[in-house]
CSV table of C-alpha atoms and ligand atoms in Angstrom, one decimal:
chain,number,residue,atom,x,y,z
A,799,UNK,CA,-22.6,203.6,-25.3
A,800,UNK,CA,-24.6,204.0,-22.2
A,801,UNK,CA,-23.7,202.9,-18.5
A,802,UNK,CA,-26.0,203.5,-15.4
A,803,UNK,CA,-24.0,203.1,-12.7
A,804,UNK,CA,-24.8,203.1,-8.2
A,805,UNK,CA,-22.2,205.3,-6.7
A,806,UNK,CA,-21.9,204.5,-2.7
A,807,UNK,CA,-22.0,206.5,0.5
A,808,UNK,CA,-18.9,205.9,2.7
A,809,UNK,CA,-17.5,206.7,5.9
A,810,UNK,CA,-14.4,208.1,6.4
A,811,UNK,CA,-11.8,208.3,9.3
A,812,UNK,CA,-13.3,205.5,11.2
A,813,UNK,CA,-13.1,207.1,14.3
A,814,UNK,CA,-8.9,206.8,14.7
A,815,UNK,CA,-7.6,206.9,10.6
A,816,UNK,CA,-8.0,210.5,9.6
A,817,UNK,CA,-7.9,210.7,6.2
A,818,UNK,CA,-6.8,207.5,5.4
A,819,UNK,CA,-9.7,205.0,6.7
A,820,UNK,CA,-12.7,204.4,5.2
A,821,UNK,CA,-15.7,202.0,4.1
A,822,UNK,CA,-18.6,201.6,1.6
A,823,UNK,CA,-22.1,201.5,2.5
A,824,UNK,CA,-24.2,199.0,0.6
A,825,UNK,CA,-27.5,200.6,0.6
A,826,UNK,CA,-27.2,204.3,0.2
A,827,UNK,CA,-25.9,206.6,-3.1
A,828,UNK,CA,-26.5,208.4,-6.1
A,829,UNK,CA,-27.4,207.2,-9.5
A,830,UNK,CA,-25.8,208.1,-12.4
A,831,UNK,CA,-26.0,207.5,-16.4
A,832,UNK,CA,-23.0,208.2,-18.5
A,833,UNK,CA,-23.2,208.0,-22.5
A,834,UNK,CA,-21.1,209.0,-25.2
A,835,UNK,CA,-21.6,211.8,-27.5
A,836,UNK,CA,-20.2,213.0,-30.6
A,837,UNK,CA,-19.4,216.1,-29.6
A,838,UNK,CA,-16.0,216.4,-28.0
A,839,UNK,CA,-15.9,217.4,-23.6
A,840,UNK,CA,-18.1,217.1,-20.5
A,841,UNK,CA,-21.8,217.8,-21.0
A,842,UNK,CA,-23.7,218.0,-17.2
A,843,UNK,CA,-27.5,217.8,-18.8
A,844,UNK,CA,-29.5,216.7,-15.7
A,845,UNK,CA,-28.9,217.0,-11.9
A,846,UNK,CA,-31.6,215.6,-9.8
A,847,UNK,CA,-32.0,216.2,-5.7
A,848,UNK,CA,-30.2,219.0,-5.0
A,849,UNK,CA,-28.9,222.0,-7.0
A,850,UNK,CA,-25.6,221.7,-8.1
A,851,UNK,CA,-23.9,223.5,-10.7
A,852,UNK,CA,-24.0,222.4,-13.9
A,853,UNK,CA,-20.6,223.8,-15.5
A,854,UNK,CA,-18.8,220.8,-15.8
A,855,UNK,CA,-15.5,223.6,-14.5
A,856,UNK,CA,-17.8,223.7,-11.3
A,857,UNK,CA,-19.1,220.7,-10.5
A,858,UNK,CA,-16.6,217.4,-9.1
A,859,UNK,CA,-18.9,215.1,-11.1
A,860,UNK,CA,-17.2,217.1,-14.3
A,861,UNK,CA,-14.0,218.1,-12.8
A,862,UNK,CA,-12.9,214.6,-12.3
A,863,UNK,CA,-14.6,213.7,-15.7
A,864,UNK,CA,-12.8,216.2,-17.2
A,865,UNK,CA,-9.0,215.4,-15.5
A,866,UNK,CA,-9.8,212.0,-17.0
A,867,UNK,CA,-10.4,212.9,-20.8
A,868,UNK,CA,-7.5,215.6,-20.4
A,869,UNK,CA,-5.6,212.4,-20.3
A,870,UNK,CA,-7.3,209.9,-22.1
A,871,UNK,CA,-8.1,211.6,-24.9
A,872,UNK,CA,-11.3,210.4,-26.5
A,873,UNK,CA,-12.3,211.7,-30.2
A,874,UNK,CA,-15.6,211.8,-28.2
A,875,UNK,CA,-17.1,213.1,-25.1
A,876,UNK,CA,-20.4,212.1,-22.3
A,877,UNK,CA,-23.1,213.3,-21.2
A,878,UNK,CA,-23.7,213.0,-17.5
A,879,UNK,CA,-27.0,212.7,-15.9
A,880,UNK,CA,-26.8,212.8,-11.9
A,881,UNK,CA,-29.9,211.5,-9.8
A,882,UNK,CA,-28.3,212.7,-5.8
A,883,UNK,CA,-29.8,210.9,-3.2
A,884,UNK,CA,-27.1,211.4,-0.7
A,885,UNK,CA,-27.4,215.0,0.6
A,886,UNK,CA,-24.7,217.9,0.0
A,887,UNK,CA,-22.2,218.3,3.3
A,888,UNK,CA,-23.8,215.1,5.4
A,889,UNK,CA,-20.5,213.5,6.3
A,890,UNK,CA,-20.9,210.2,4.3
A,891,UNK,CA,-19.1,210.8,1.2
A,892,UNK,CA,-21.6,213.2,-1.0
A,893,UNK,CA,-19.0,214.8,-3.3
A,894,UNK,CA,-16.7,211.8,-3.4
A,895,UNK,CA,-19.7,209.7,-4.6
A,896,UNK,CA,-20.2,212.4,-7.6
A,897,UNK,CA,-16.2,212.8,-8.2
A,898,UNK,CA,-15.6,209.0,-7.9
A,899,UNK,CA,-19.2,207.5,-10.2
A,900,UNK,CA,-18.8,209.8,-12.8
A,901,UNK,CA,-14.8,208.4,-13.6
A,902,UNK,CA,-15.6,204.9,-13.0
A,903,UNK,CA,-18.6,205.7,-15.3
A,904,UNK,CA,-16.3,206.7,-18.3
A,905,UNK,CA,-13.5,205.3,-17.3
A,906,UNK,CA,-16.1,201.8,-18.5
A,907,UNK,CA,-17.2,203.5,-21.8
A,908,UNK,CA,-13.4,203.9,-22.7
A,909,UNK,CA,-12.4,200.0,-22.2
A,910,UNK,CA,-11.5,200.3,-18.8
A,911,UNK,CA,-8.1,201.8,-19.7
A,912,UNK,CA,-7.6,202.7,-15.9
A,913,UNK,CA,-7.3,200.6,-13.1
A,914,UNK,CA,-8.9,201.1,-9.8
A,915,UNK,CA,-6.0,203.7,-7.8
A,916,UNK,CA,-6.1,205.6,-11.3
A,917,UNK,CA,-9.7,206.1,-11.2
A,918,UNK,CA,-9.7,206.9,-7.4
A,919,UNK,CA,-6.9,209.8,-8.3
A,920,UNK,CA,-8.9,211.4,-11.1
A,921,UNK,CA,-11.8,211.7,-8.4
A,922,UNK,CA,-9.3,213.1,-5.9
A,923,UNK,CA,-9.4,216.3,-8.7
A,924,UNK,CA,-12.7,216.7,-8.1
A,925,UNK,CA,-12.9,216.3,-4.4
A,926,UNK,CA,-10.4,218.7,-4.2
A,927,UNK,CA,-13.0,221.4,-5.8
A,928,UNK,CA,-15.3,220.1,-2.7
A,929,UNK,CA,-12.9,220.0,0.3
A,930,UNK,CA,-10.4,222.3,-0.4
A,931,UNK,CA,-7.6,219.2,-0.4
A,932,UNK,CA,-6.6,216.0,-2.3
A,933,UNK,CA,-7.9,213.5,0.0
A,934,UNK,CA,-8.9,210.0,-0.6
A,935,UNK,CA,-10.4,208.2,2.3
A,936,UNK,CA,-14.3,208.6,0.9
A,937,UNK,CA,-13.1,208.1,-2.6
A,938,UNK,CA,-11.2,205.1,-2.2
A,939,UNK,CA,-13.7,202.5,-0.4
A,940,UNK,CA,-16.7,203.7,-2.9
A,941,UNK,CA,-14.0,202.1,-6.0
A,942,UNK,CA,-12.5,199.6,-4.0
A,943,UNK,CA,-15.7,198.4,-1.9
A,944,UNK,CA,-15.4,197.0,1.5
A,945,UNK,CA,-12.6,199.2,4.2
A,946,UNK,CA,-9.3,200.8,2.4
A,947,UNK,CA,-6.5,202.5,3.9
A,948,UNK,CA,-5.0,205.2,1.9
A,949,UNK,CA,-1.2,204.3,2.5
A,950,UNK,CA,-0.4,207.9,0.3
A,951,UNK,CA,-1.9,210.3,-2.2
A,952,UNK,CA,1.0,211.4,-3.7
A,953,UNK,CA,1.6,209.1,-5.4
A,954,UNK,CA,-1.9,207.3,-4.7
A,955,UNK,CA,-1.5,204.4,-3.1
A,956,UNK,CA,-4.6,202.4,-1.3
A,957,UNK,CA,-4.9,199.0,0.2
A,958,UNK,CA,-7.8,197.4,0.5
A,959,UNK,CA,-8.6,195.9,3.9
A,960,UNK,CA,-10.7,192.8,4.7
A,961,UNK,CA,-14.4,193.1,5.8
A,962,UNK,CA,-15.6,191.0,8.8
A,963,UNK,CA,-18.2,189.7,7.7
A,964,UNK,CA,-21.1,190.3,10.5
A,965,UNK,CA,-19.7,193.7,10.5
A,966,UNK,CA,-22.9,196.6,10.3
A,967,UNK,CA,-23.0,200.6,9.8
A,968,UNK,CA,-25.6,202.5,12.2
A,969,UNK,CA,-25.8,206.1,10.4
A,970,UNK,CA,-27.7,209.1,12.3
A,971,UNK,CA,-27.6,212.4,9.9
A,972,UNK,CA,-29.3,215.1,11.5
A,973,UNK,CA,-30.2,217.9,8.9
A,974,UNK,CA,-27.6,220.4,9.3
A,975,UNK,CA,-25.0,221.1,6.8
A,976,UNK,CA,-21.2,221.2,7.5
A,977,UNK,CA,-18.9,222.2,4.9
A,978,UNK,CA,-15.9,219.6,4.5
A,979,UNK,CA,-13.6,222.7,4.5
A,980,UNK,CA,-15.1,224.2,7.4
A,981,UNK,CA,-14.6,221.2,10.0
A,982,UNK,CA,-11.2,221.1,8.3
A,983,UNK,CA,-10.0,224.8,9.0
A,984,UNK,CA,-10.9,224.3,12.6
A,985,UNK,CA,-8.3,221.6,13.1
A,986,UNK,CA,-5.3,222.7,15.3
A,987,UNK,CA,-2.1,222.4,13.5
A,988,UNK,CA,0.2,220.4,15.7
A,989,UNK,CA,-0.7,218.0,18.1
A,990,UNK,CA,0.7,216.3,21.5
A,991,UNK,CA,2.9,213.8,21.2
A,992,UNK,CA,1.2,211.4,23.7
A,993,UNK,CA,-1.8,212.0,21.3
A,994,UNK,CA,0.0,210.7,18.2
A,995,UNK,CA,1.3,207.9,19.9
A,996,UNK,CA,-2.1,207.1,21.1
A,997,UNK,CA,-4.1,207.6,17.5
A,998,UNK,CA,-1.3,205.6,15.6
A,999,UNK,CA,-1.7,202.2,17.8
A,1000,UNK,CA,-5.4,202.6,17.2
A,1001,UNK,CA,-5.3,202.5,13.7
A,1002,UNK,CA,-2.5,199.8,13.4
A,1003,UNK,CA,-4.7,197.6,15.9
A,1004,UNK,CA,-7.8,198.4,13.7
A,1005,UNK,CA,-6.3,197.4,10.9
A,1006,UNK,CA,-4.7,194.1,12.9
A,1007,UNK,CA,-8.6,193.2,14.3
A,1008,UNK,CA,-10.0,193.5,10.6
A,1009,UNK,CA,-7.2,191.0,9.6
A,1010,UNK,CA,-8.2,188.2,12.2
A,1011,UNK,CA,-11.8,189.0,13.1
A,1012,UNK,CA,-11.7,190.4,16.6
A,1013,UNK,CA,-14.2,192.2,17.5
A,1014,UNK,CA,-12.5,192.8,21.0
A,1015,UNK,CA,-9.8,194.8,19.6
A,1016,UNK,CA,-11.9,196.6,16.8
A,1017,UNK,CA,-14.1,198.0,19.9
A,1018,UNK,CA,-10.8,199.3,21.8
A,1019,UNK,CA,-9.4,200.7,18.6
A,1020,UNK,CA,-12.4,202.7,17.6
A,1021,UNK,CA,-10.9,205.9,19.2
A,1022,UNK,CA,-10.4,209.2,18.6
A,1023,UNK,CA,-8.0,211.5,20.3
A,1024,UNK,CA,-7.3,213.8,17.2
A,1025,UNK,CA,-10.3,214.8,15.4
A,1026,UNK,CA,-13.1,214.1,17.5
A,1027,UNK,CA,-12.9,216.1,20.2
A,1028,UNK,CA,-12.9,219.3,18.0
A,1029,UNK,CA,-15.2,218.4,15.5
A,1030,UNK,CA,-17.7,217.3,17.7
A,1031,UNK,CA,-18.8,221.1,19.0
A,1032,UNK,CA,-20.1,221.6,15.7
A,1033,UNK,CA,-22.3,218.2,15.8
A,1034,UNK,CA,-25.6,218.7,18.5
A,1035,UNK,CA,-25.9,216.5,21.3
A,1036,UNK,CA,-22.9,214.3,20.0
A,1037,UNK,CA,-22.0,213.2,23.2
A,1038,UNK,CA,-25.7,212.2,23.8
A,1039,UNK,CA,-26.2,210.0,20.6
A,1040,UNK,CA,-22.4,208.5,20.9
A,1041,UNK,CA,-23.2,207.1,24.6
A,1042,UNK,CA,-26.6,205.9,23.2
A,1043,UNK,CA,-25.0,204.0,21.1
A,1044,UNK,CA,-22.3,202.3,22.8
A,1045,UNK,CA,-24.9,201.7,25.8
A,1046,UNK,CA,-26.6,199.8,23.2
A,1047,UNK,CA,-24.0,197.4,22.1
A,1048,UNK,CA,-22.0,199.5,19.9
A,1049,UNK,CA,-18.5,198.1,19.1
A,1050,UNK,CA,-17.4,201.9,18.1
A,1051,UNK,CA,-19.1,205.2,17.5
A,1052,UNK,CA,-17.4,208.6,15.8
A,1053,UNK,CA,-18.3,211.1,13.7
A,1054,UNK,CA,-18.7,210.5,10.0
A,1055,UNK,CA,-16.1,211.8,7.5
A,1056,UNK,CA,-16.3,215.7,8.2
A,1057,UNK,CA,-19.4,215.3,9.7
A,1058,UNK,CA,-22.7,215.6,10.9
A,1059,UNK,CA,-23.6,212.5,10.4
A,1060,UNK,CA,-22.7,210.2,13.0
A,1061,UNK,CA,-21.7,206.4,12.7
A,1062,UNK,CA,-21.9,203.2,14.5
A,1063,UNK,CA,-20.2,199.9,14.1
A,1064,UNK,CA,-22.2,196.7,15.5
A,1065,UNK,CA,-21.7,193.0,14.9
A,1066,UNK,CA,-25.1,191.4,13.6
A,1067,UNK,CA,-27.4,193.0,11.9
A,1068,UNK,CA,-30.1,193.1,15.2
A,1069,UNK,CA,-27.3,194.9,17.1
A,1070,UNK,CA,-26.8,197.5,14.6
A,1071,UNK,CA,-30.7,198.1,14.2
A,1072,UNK,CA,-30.8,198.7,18.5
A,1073,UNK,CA,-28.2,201.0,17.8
A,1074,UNK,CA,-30.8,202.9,15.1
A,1075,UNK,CA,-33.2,203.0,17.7
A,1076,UNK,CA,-31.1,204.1,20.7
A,1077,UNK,CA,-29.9,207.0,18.4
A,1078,UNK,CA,-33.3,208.2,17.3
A,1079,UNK,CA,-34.6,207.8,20.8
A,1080,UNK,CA,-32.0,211.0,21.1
A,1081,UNK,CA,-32.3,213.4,18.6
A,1082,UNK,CA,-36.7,212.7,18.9
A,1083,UNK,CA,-36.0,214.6,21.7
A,1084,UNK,CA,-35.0,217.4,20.4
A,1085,UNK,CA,-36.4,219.6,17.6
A,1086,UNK,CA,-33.6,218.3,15.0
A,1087,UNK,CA,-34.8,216.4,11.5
A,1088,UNK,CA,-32.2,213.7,11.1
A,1089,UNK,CA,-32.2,210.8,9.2
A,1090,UNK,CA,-30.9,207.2,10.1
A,1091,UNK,CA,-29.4,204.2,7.6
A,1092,UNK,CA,-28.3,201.1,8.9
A,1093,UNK,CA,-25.8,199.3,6.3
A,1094,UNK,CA,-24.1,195.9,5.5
A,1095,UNK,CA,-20.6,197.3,5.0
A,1096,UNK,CA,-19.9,196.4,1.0
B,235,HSE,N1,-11.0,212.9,5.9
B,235,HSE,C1,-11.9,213.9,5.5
B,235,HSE,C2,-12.1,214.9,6.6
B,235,HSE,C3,-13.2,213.4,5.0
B,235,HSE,O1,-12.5,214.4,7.7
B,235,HSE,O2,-12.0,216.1,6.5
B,235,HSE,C4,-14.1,214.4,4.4
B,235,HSE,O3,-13.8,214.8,3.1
């Protein structure tokens, strides 16, 4: 009657998949307990970390949870407790770890009626109340584990991509909030041809080097023409950390989901914790708090 459940962080866009890459981070994310009660509906009794609302209308934790009884229809409802360790607005998946626990969660207690793209879209409802869109790139890998591609939302469709296995996540989050809206609205609306052309052979190649290991090609396909170059005004010294990275044996560096966090892929565990250093060394610097992870991608 009672589940207490590790909800992932996870980065998404991977540099060149905008809103359809992602992957699941192994050793940061919230905690969460679910339990039934008798009383019918969506009961948000503790929130631990930050301050979140606790109107289950307001919150995605109980917007998703409450998409998911609207359909299931349980004679009984849950009582949600959220313990948030990963920070509102960092750029590795806060609001899509909320949205997408909390239905796994009850999705459990019920029998496990759904499967794993039917849980994802109930999360997308609550994601939505975060971002301002249905998007499932942070939600999918945190159900899923390991990469996934979101092929569509509508209908939700996500395939879920093979991990090599030395494969490691360098994250850099210096303390400044941007709003997943925000670094959406500045996005131009149409883009170059030649630009296009350029992002969609990254991605396909990045999904080609996951299938047969290569490193080589994962490195060249790490790339972003789209995004990245607009985002990253709103990230300080970008540019600087990025460089320290790759200088440092980086296969790839890019900005994290909407950012400001910052991630780095490496191949060994040693390379991805020079890459830790190399981006401390930059933001020490400076007078910016930040924060670093460094992850077996899970
Ligand atoms: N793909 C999304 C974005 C992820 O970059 O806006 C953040 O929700």
């Amino acid at each position: 009657n009672e589940i207490k459940i590790f909800s992932p962080a996870t980065v998404a866009n991977v540099s060149c998949g905008f809103d359809v890459l992602g992957f699941c981070l192994e050793t940061i994310g919230d905690e969460m307990v679910v339990r039934k009660t008798d009383k019918k509906g969506i009961f948000i009794t503790k929130i631990e970390g930050f301050d979140l609302p606790f109107e289950a209308e307001k919150n995605v934790a109980g917007v998703s949870a409450l998409a998911m009884i609207a359909d299931a229809k349980p004679d009984f409802g849950f009582e949600i407790e959220i313990y948030k360790r990963i920070k509102p607005g960092s750029g590795i998946g806060s609001s899509s770890a909320s949205a997408s626990g909390c239905v796994f969660a009850i999705n459990e207690l019920l029998g496990r009626p759904y499967n794993k793209t039917q849980v994802t879209d109930f999360a997308m409802k609550g994601e939505a109340l975060a971002s301002g869109s249905e998007h499932a790139d942070n939600l999918a890998p945190g159900v899923f584990g390991g990469f996934t591609l979101v092929k569509s939302t509508v209908p939700l469709e996500v395939l879920q991509l093979p991990t090599p296995k030395d494969l490691y996540a360098t994250i850099i989050h210096p303390q400044i909030e941007i709003k997943t809206a925000d670094a959406r609205a500045i996005l131009p609306k149409t883009f170059p041809l030649q630009d296009a052309i350029t992002q969609w052979a990254n991605v396909g190649s990045f999904v080609h080097a996951l299938h047969t290991n290569d490193y080589e090609l994962l490195k060249r396909a790490l790339q972003d023409v789209i995004v990245e170059p607009h985002r990253s005004q709103l990230i300080p010294f970008f540019k600087e950390v990025k460089s320290a990275a790759l200088n440092n044996g980086a296969l790839g560096a890019g900005i994290s989901g909407a950012g400001p966090s910052i991630y780095a892929l490496s191949k060994g565990i040693e390379n991805a914790k020079n890459v830790e250093k190399a981006m401390r060394a930059v933001y020490s610097e400076t007078n910016i708090a930040f924060e670093t992870h460094v992850s077996k991608i899970n």
